[in-house]
XYZ file of C-alpha atoms in Angstrom:
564
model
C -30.528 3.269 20.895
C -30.210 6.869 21.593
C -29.978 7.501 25.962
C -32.998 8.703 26.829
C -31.225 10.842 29.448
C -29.978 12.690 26.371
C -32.184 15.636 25.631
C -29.802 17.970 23.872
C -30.647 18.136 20.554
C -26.605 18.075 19.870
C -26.131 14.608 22.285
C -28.911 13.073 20.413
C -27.085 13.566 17.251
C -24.185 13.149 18.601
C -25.534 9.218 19.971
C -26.950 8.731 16.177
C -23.132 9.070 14.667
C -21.504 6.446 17.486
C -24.644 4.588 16.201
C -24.481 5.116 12.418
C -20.689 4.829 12.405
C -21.018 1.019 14.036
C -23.579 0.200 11.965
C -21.410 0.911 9.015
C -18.851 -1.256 10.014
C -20.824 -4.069 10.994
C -22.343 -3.742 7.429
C -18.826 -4.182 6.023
C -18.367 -6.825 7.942
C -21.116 -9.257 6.979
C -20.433 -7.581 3.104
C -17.015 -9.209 3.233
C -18.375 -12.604 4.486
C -21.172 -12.758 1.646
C -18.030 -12.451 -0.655
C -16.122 -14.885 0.661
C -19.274 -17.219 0.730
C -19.640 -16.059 -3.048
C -22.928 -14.516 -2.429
C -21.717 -11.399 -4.590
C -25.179 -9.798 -5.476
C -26.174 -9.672 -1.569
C -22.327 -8.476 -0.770
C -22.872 -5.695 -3.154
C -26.121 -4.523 -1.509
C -24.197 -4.925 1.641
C -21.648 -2.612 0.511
C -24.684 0.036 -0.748
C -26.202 -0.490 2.634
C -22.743 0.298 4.152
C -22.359 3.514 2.314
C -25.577 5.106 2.980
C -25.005 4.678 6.825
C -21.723 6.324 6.275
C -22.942 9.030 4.451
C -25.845 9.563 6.777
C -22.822 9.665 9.850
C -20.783 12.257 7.853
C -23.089 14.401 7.119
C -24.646 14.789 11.014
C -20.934 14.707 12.214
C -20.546 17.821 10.369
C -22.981 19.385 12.392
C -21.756 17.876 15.662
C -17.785 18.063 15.857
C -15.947 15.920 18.461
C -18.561 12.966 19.570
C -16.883 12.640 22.803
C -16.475 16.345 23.422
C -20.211 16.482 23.532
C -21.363 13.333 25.282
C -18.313 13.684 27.817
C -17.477 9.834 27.276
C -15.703 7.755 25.231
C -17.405 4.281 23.818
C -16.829 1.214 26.266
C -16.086 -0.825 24.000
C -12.738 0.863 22.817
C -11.908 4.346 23.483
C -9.049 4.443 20.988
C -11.699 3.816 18.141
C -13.012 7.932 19.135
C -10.789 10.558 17.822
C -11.435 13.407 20.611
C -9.510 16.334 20.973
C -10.987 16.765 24.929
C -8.761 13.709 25.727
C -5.732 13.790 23.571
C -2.794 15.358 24.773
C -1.160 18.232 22.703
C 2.256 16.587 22.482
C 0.969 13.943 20.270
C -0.014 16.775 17.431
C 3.132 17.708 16.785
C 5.441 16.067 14.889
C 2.741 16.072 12.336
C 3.034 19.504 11.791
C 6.841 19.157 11.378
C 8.144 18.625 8.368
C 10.603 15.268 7.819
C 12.436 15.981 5.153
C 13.358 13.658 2.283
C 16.424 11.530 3.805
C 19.626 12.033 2.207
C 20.808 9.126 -0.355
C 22.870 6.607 1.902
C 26.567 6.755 1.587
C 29.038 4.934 3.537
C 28.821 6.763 6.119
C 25.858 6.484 7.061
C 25.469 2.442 5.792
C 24.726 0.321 8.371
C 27.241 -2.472 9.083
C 25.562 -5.967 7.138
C 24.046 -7.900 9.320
C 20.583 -10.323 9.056
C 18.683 -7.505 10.061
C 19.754 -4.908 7.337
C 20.153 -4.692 3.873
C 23.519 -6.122 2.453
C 25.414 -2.807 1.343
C 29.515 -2.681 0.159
C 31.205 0.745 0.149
C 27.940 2.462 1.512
C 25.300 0.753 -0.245
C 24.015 1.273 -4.111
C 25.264 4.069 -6.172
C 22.783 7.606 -6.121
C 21.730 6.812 -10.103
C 20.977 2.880 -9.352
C 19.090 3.706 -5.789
C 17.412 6.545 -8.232
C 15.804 4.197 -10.631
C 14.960 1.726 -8.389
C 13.216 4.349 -6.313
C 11.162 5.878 -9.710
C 10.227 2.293 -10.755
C 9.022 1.749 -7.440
C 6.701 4.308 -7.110
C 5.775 4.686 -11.256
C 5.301 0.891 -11.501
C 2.742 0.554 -8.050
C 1.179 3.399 -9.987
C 0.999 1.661 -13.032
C 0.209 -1.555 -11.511
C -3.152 -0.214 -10.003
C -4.156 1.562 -13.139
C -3.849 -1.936 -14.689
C -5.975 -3.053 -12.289
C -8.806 -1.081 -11.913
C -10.775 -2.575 -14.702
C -11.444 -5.392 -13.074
C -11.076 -3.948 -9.206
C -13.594 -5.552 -6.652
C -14.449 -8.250 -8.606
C -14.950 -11.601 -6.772
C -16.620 -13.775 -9.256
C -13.592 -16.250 -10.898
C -15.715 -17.430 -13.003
C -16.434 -13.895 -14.077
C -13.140 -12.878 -14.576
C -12.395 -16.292 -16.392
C -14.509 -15.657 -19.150
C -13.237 -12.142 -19.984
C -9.506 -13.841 -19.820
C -11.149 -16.240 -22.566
C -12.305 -13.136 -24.209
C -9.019 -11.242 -24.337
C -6.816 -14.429 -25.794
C -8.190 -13.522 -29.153
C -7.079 -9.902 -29.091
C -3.508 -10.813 -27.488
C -2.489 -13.961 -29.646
C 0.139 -13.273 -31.614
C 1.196 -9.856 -29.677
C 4.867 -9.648 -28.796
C 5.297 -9.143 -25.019
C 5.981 -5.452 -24.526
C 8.385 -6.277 -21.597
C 11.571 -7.272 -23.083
C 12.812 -9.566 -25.929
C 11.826 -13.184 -25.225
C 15.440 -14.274 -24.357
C 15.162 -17.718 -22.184
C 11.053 -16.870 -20.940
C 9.660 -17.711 -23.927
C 7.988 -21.225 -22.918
C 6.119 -18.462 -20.494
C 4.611 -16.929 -23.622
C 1.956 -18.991 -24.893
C -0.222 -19.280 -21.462
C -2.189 -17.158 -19.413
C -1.641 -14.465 -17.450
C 2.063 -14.533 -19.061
C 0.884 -14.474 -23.042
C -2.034 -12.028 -22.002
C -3.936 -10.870 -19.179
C -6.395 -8.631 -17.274
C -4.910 -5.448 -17.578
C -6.215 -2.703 -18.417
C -9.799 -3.714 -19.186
C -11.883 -1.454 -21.320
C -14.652 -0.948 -20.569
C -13.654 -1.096 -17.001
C -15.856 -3.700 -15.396
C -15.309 -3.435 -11.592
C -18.972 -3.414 -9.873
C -18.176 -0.931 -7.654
C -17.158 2.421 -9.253
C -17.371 3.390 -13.467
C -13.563 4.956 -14.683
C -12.393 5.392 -17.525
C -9.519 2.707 -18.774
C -6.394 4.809 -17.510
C -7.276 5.810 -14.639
C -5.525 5.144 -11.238
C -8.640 2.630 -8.803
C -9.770 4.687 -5.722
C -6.324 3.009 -3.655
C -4.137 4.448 -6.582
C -5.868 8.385 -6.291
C -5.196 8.316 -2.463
C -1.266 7.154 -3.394
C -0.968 9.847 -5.674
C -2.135 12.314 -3.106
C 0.120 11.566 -1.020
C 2.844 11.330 -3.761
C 1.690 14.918 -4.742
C 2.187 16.093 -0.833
C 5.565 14.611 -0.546
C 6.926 16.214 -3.548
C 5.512 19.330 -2.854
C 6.837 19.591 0.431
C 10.196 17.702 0.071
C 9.457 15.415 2.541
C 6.405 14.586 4.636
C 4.525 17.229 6.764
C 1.266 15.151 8.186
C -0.791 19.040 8.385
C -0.179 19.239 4.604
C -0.873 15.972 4.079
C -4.227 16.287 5.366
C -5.248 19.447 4.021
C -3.829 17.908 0.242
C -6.185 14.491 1.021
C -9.112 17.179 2.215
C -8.972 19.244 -1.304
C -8.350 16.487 -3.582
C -11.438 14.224 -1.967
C -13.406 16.453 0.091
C -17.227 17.341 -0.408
C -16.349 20.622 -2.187
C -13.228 19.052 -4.263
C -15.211 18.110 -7.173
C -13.808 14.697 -6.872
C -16.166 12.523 -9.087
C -14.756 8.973 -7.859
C -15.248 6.421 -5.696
C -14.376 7.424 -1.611
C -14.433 4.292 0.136
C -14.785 3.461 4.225
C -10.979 5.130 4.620
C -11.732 8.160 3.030
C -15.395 8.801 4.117
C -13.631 8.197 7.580
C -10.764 10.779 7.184
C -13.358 13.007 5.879
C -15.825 12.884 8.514
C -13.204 13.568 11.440
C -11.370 16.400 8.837
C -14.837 18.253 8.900
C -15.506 17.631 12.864
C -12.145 19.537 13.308
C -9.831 16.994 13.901
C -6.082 17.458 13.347
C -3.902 14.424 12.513
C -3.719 11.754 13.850
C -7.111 12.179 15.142
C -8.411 12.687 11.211
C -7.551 8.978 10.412
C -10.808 6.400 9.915
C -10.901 3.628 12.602
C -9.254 1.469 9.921
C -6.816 -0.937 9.152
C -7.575 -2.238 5.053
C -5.227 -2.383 2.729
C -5.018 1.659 2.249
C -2.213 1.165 4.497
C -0.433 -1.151 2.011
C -1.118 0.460 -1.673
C 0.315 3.561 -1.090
C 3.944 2.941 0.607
C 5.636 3.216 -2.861
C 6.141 6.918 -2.159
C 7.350 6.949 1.432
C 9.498 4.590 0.585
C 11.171 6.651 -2.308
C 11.724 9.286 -0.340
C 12.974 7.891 2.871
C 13.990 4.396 2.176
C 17.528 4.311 3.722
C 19.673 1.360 5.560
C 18.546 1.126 9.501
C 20.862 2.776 12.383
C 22.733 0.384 13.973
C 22.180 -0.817 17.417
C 18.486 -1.647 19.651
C 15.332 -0.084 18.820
C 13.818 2.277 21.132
C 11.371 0.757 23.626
C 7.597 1.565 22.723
C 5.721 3.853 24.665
C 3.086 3.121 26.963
C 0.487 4.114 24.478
C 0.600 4.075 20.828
C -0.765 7.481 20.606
C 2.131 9.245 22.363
C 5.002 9.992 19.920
C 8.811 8.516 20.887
C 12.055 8.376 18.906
C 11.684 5.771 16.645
C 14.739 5.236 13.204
C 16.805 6.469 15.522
C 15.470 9.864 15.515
C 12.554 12.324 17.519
C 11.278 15.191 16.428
C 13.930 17.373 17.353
C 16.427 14.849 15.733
C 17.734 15.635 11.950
C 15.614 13.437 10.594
C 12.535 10.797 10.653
C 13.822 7.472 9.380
C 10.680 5.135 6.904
C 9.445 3.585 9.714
C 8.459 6.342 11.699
C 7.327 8.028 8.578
C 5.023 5.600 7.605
C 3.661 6.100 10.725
C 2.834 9.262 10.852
C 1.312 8.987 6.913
C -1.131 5.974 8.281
C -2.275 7.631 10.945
C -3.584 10.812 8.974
C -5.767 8.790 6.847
C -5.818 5.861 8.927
C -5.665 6.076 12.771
C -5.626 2.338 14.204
C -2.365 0.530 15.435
C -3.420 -2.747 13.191
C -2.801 -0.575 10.014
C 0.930 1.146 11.133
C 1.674 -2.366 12.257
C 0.831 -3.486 8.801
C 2.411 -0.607 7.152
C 5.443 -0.742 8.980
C 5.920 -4.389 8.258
C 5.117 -3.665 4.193
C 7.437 -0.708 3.979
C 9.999 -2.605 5.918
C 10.434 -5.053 3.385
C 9.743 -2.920 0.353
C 12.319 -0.867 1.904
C 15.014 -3.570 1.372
C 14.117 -4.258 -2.393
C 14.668 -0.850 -3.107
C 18.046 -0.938 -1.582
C 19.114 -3.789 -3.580
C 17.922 -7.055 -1.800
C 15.792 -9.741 -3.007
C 12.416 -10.350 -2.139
C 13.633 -13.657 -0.516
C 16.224 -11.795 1.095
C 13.750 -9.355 2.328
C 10.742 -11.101 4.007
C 13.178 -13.387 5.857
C 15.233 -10.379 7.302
C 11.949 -8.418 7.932
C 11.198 -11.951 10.130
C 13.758 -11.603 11.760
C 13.053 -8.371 13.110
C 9.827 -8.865 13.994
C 10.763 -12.170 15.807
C 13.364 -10.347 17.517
C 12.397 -7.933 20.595
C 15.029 -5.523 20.317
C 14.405 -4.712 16.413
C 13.747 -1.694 14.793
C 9.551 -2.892 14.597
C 9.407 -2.985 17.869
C 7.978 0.177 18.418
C 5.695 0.151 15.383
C 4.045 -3.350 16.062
C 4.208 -4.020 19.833
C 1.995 -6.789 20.885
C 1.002 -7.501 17.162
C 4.436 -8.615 16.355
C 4.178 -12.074 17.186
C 1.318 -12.481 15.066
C 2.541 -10.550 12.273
C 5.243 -12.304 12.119
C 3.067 -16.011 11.797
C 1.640 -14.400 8.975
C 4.950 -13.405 7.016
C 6.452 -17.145 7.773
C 3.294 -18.632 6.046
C 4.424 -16.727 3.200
C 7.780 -18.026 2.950
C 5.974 -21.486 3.122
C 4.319 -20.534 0.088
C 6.401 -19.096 -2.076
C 6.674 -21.762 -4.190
C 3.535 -22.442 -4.614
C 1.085 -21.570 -7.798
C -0.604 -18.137 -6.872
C -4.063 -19.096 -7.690
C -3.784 -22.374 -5.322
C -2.008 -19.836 -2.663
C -4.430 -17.036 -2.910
C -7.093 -19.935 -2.593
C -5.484 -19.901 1.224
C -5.087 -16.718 1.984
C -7.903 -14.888 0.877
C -8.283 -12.039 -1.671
C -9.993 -9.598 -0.391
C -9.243 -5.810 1.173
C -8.386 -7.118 5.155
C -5.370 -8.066 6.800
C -3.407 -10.226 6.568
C -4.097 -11.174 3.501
C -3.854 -7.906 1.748
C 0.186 -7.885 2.378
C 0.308 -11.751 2.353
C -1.215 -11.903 -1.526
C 1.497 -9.850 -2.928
C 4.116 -10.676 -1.045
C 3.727 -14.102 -2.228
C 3.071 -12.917 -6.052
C 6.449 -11.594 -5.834
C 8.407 -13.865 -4.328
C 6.777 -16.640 -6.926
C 7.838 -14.248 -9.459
C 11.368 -14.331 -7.964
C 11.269 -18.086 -7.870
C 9.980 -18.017 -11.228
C 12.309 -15.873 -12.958
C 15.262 -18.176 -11.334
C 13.604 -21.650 -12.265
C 13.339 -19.942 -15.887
C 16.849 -18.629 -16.144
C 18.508 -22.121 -15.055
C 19.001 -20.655 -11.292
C 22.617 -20.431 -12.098
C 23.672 -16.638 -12.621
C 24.034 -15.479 -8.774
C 22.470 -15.893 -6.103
C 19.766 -13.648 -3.919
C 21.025 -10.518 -1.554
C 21.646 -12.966 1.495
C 24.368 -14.795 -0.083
C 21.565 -17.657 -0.562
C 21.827 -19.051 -4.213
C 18.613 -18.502 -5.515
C 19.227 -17.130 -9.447
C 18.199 -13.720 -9.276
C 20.884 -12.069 -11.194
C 22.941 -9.895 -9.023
C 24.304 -6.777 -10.695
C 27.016 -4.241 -10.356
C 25.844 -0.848 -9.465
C 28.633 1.619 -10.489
C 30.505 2.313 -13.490
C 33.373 3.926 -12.104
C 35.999 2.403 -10.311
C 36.191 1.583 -6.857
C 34.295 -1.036 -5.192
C 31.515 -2.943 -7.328
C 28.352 -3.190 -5.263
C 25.644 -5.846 -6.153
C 21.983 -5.810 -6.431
C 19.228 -8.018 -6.768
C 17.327 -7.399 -10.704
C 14.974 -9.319 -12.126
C 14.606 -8.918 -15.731
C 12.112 -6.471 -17.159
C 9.184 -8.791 -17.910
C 9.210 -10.183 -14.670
C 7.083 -7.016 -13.898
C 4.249 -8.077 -16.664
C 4.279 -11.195 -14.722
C 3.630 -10.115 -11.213
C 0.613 -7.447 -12.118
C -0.922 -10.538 -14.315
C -0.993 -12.939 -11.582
C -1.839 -10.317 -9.038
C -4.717 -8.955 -11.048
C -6.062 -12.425 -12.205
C -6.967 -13.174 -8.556
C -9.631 -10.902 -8.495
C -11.217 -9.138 -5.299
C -9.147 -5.941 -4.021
C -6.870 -7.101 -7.056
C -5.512 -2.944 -7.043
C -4.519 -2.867 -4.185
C -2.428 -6.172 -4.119
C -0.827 -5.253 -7.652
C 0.047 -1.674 -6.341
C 2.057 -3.278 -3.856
C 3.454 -5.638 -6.368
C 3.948 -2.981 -8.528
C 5.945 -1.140 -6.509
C 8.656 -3.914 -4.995
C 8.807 -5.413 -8.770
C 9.320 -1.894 -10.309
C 12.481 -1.410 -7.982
C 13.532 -5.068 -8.688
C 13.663 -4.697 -12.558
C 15.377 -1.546 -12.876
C 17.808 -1.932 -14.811
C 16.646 -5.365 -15.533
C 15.771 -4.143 -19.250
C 17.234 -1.903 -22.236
C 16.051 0.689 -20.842
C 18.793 1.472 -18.147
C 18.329 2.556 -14.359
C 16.927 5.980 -15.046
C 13.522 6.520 -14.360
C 10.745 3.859 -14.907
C 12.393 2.896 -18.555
C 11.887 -0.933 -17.563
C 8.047 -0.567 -17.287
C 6.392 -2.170 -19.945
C 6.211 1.158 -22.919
C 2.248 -0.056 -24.126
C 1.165 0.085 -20.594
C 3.007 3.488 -19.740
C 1.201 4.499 -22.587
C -2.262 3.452 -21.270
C -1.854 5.152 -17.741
C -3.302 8.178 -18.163
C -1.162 9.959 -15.202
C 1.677 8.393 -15.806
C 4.472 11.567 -17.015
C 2.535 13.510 -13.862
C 3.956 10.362 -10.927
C 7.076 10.053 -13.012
C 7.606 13.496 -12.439
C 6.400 13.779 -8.678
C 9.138 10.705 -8.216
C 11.778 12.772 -9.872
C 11.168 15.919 -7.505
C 11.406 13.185 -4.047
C 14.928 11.992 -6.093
C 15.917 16.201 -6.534
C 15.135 16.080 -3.003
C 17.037 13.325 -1.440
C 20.009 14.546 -4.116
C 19.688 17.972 -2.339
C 20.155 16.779 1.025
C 22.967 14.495 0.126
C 24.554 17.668 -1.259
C 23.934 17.331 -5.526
C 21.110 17.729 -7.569
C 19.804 15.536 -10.381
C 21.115 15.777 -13.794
């Protein structure tokens, strides 16, 4: 209730946003227990409910600027969950209005030595044209993967989604699989999701939003913005960032989509005046996950040897982190996803979960295996002096309880797995569901090709097929590649699970599109692996491939080349 103290007509509506904005989330909350209760027709009115309040609290916010600044408090309950310029010190604005630039390629000098907490590298680590196509399949196939997805985005109902499978086998039997030629897979063939699946669907049928088939889900559009800002600035400048995510969503953008709690968020403080970080939403969904495809293309690069730097006493306060500060030559991933969260999203739950994502993404695109990857990433986070340290702090523990029951997993069937842990837009399960799809996928391909052609990037055999990455002479260095269909697979069991099925097969997307390049005929060049028919269905598709080439003309730059 509004204090009764509070005569202003400004503090009154400046009490009505606190109240409006946690009535909003409480709405999401209970929306996201009537779907996991299956009550989908009351968690959709939920969701309606939850929206209006929002809108109602973005459009008096506009009127009232900082909340705090006018009341002269901050809410008891958390004062971190405010932005408020009044209470945030200036130092924390700016390294977000300093541009990192696109990190060289790694060479050999500047490999770290191979140890279980960094990528296995030989002579400096993959070649610039191999670490090129993995880094364009990563961030073309996430894209791809969530345009697959929308059609069927946000919905809950199985059974639903079982009876349009049962409607597509009719359309698909008999199709050759774009992916590759059927070589030893071909037992995989003649069942669902591997024969046919959800992708794709047109008419889109997701409850939530109306697209056109082609078109990116709301998590995808955010990516892309962020994608766009990146290669238009050569590296990541959080001020830009902003003011891109402002003009391609804002009220006067002409965006005709679907903004969801994130966005409305970074759009309410981005009209109240709020500078990064203080324009990120009090959120921590799976935002954080979908789009790391692009951060990690352009900064994705093996860690510094030697201890993490201790975390400060408070989050909001920037340190050295990848072994670099702001005045350093450069911002390593880590503290680059960082910075990108907190723009859009401004909680330490989602750079925890970020950090951990892009931390293991970060490894696939290097050339490790997915195995490989989540156990070294464990290791980090189990370990007090490694690089997460500073990104996850007191969450680590947890985080890292999360990412073991994963491992547990692995080889389990993803339906009976995602039965466990949940399918919806939350942590933890919104890095736990893909993470598992692709390391089942992984498992998969090596039960399929007789587990006997190499073993995974930690020495372990596990059958991935390990690859030479030069052509030249010198040293040969190995990588992890799964063949090209293994990608069809992942975004088919990812999608068939239903609920925030976009943003799980973004994330899939992206660590299977740097796993299969080169997996295919199509080489290592950029995103030839993909599956062609569903290139060919994704309506933005030559506009990310090019956006992922510019971050590659970058990085080349840096390193002291250019593309060819």
């Amino acid at each position: 209730m509004p204090d009764a103290n509070a005569d202003h007509p400004l503090e009154l509506a400046a009490q009505r946003v606190r109240q409006l904005e946690q009535q909003a989330l409480d709405m999401h909350d209970r929306a996201q227990l009537l779907n996991k209760e299956g009550r989908f027709t009351e968690a959709q009115e939920a969701y309606a409910a939850m929206h209006r309040l929002e809108d109602e609290a973005s459009e008096l916010a506009a009127t009232v600027g900082c909340v705090v600044c006018v009341l002269g408090d901050a809410p008891q309950q958390d004062a971190s969950a405010e932005p408020s310029l009044c209470t945030t010190d200036p130092a924390v604005f700016k390294p977000y209005y300093q541009l990192q630039p696109a990190l060289p390629w790694p060479t050999a000098a500047t490999a770290a030595p191979t140890t279980t907490a960094t990528v296995p590298t030989a002579a400096g680590g993959l070649p610039e044209a191999a670490l090129r196509g993995r880094a364009v399949g990563c961030v073309l196939g996430s894209a791809l993967a969530d345009a697959a997805a929308m059609g069927v985005h946000w919905m809950y109902d199985l059974g639903a989604l079982e009876e349009l499978a049962a409607e597509r086998r009719p359309q698909e039997a008999g199709r050759e699989e774009e992916a590759g030629s059927p070589g030893p897979h071909t037992g995989l063939r003649r069942e669902h999701p591997y024969g046919w699946g959800l992708e794709f669907m047109d008419p889109p049928r997701s409850p939530f939003y109306a697209y056109a088939s082609g078109r990116n889900s709301p998590y995808g559009e955010q990516t892309l913005a962020l994608l766009r800002s990146l290669a238009d600035q050569g590296g990541l400048h959080g001020g830009a960032y902003a003011d891109t995510f402002a003009a391609v969503f804002g009220p006067d953008s002409g965006f005709d989509g679907y903004r969801d709690v994130s966005t409305k968020g970074f759009l309410r403080n981005h009209v109240r005046g709020m500078p990064p970080p203080l324009s990120g939403a009090n959120d921590a969904q799976a935002n954080c996950i979908a789009r790391l495809a692009p951060l990690a293309a352009a900064f994705a690069a093996p860690a510094p040897p030697g201890p993490a730097p201790a975390p400060s006493a408070s989050s909001a306060i920037p340190v050295p982190r990848d072994g670099a500060d702001a005045g350093g030559p450069a911002a390593g991933l880590l503290r680059c996803v960082e910075l990108a969260t907190r723009v859009t999203q401004n909680t330490d739950a989602a750079v925890a979960w970020a950090c951990v994502g892009a931390a293991v993404l970060e490894r696939m695109l290097l050339g490790g295996s997915a195995l490989a990857a989540v156990e070294q990433t464990l290791a980090e986070l189990e370990g007090p002096q490694g690089r997460l340290a500073p990104h996850c702090g007191p969450l680590a523990p947890e985080l890292a309880g999360h990412l073991r029951r994963v491992l547990q997993l692995r080889t389990t069937p993803v339906p009976e797995a995602v039965a466990e842990l949940g399918r919806n837009c939350h942590m933890p399960n919104a890095l736990q569901t893909p993470l598992l799809v692709v390391l089942y996928v992984e498992h998969l391909a090596a039960g399929q090709s007789g587990g006997g052609s190499g073993g995974d990037a930690g020495g372990r055999g596990e059958g991935v097929v390990l690859r030479g990455g030069g052509s030249g002479g010198g040293d040969v260095v190995q990588a992890a590649v799964l063949p090209a269909e293994a990608f069809v697979w992942g975004v088919r069991l990812a999608v068939r699970e239903g609920g925030c099925c976009a943003s799980r097969a973004a994330y899939v997307g992206a660590c299977l599109g740097a796993l299969t390049a080169g997996g295919g005929v199509g080489g290592a060049g950029g995103g030839e692996d993909l599956p062609a028919r569903w290139v060919a269905k994704y309506t933005a598709a030559e506009q990310v491939r090019s956006w992922a080439l510019q971050i590659c003309e970058a990085r080349s730059r840096a390193s002291g080349g250019s593309v060819a």
